[in-house]
PDB file of C-alpha atoms in Angstrom:
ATOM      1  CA  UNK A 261    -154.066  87.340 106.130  1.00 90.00           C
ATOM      2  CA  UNK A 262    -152.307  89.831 103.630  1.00 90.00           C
ATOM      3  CA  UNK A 263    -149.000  91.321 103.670  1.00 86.00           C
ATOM      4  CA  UNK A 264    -147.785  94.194 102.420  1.00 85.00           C
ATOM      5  CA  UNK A 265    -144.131  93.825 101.838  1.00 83.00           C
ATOM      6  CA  UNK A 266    -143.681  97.320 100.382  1.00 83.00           C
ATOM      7  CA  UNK A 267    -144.940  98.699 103.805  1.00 81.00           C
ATOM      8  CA  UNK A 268    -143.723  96.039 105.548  1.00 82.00           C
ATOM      9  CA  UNK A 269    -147.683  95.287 107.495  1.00 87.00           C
ATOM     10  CA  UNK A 270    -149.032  92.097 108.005  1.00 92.00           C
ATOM     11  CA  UNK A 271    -153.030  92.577 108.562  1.00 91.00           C
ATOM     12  CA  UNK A 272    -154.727  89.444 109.895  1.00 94.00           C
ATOM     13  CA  UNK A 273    -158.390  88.886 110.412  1.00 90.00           C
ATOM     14  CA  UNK A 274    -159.902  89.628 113.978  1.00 91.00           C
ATOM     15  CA  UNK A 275    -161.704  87.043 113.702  1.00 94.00           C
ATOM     16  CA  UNK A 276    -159.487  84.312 113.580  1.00 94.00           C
ATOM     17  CA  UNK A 277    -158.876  82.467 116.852  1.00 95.00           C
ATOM     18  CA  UNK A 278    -155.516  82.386 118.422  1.00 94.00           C
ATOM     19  CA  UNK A 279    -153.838  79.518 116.942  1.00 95.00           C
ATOM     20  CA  UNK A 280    -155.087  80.636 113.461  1.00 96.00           C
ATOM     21  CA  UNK A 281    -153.720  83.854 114.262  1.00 96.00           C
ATOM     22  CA  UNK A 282    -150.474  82.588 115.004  1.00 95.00           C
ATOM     23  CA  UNK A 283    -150.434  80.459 111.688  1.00 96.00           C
ATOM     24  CA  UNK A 284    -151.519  83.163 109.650  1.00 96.00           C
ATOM     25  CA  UNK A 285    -148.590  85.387 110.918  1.00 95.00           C
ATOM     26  CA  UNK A 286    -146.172  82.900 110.538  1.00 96.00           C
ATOM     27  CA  UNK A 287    -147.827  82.194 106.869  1.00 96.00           C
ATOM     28  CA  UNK A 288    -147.323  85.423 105.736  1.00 94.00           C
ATOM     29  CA  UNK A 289    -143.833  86.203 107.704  1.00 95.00           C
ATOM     30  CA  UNK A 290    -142.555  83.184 105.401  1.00 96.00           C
ATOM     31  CA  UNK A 291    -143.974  85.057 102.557  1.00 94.00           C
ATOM     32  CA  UNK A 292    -141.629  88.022 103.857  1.00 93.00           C
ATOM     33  CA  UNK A 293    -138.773  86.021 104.750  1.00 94.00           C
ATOM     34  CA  UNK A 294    -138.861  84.554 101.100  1.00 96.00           C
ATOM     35  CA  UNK A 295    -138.966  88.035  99.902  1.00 94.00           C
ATOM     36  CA  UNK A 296    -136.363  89.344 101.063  1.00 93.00           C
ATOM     37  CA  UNK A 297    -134.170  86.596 100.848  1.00 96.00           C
ATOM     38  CA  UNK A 298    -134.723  87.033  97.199  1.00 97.00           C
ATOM     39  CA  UNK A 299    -136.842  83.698  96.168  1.00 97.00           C
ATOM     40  CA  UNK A 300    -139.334  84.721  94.515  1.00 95.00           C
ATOM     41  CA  UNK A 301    -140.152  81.618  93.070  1.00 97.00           C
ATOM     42  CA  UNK A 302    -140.493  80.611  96.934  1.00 97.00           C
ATOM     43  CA  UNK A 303    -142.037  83.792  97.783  1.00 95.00           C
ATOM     44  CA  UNK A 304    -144.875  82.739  95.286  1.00 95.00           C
ATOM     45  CA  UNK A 305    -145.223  79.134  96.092  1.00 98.00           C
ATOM     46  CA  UNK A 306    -148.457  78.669  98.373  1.00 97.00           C
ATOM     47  CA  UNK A 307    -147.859  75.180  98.783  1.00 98.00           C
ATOM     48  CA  UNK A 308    -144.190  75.868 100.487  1.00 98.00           C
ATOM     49  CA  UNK A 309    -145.250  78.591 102.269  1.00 98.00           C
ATOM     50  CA  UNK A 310    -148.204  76.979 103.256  1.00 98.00           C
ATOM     51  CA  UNK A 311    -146.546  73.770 104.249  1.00 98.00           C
ATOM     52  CA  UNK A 312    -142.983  75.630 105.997  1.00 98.00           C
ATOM     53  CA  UNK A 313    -145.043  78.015 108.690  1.00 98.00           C
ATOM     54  CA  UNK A 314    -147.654  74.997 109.386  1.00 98.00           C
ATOM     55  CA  UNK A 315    -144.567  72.886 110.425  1.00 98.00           C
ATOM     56  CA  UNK A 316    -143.099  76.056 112.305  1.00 97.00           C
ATOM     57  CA  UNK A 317    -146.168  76.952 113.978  1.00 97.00           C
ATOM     58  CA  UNK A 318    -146.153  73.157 114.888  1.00 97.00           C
ATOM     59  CA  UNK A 319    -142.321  73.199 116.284  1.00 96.00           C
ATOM     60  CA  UNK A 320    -143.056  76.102 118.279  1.00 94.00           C
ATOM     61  CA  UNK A 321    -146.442  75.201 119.728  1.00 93.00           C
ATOM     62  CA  UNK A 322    -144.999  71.897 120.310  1.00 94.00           C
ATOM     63  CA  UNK A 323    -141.475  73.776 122.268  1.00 93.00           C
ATOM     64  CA  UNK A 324    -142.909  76.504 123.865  1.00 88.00           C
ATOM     65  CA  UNK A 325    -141.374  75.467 127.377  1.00 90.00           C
ATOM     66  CA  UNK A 326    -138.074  75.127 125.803  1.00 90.00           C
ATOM     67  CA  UNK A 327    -138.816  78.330 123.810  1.00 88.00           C
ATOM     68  CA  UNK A 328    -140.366  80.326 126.076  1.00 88.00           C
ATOM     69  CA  UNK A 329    -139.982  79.225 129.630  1.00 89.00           C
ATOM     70  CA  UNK A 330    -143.766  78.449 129.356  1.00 66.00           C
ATOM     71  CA  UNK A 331    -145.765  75.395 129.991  1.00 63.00           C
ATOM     72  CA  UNK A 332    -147.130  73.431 126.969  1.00 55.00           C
TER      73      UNK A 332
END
């Protein structure tokens, strides 16, 4: 995935299956989130961003009755 904070687009390969999807977006929302919070040093940091939207896309997967109303 790429994003495009100056347009504010997230593209994300079609390929991808869903969860990947999901990981990807949440990859590169964190990327956005660290932007425009202002850390760029965060905003920069693969391993953070890596590591923060795997552990979101795991809290939410993991919640999504709670979250959602939805079974797991």
């Amino acid at each position: 995935g790429q994003i495009d904070v100056a347009k504010t687009e997230i593209d994300i390969a079609n390929y991808l299956g869903k969860d990947a999807r999901a990981l990807t977006f949440l990859h590169e929302m964190t990327h956005s989130m660290m932007h425009r919070m202002g850390e760029d040093v965060l905003y920069n940091d693969e391993r953070f961003v890596s590591t923060f939207s795997f552990m979101l896309f795991t809290v939410i997967k993991d919640n999504k009755k709670m979250l959602f109303g939805k079974k797991e």
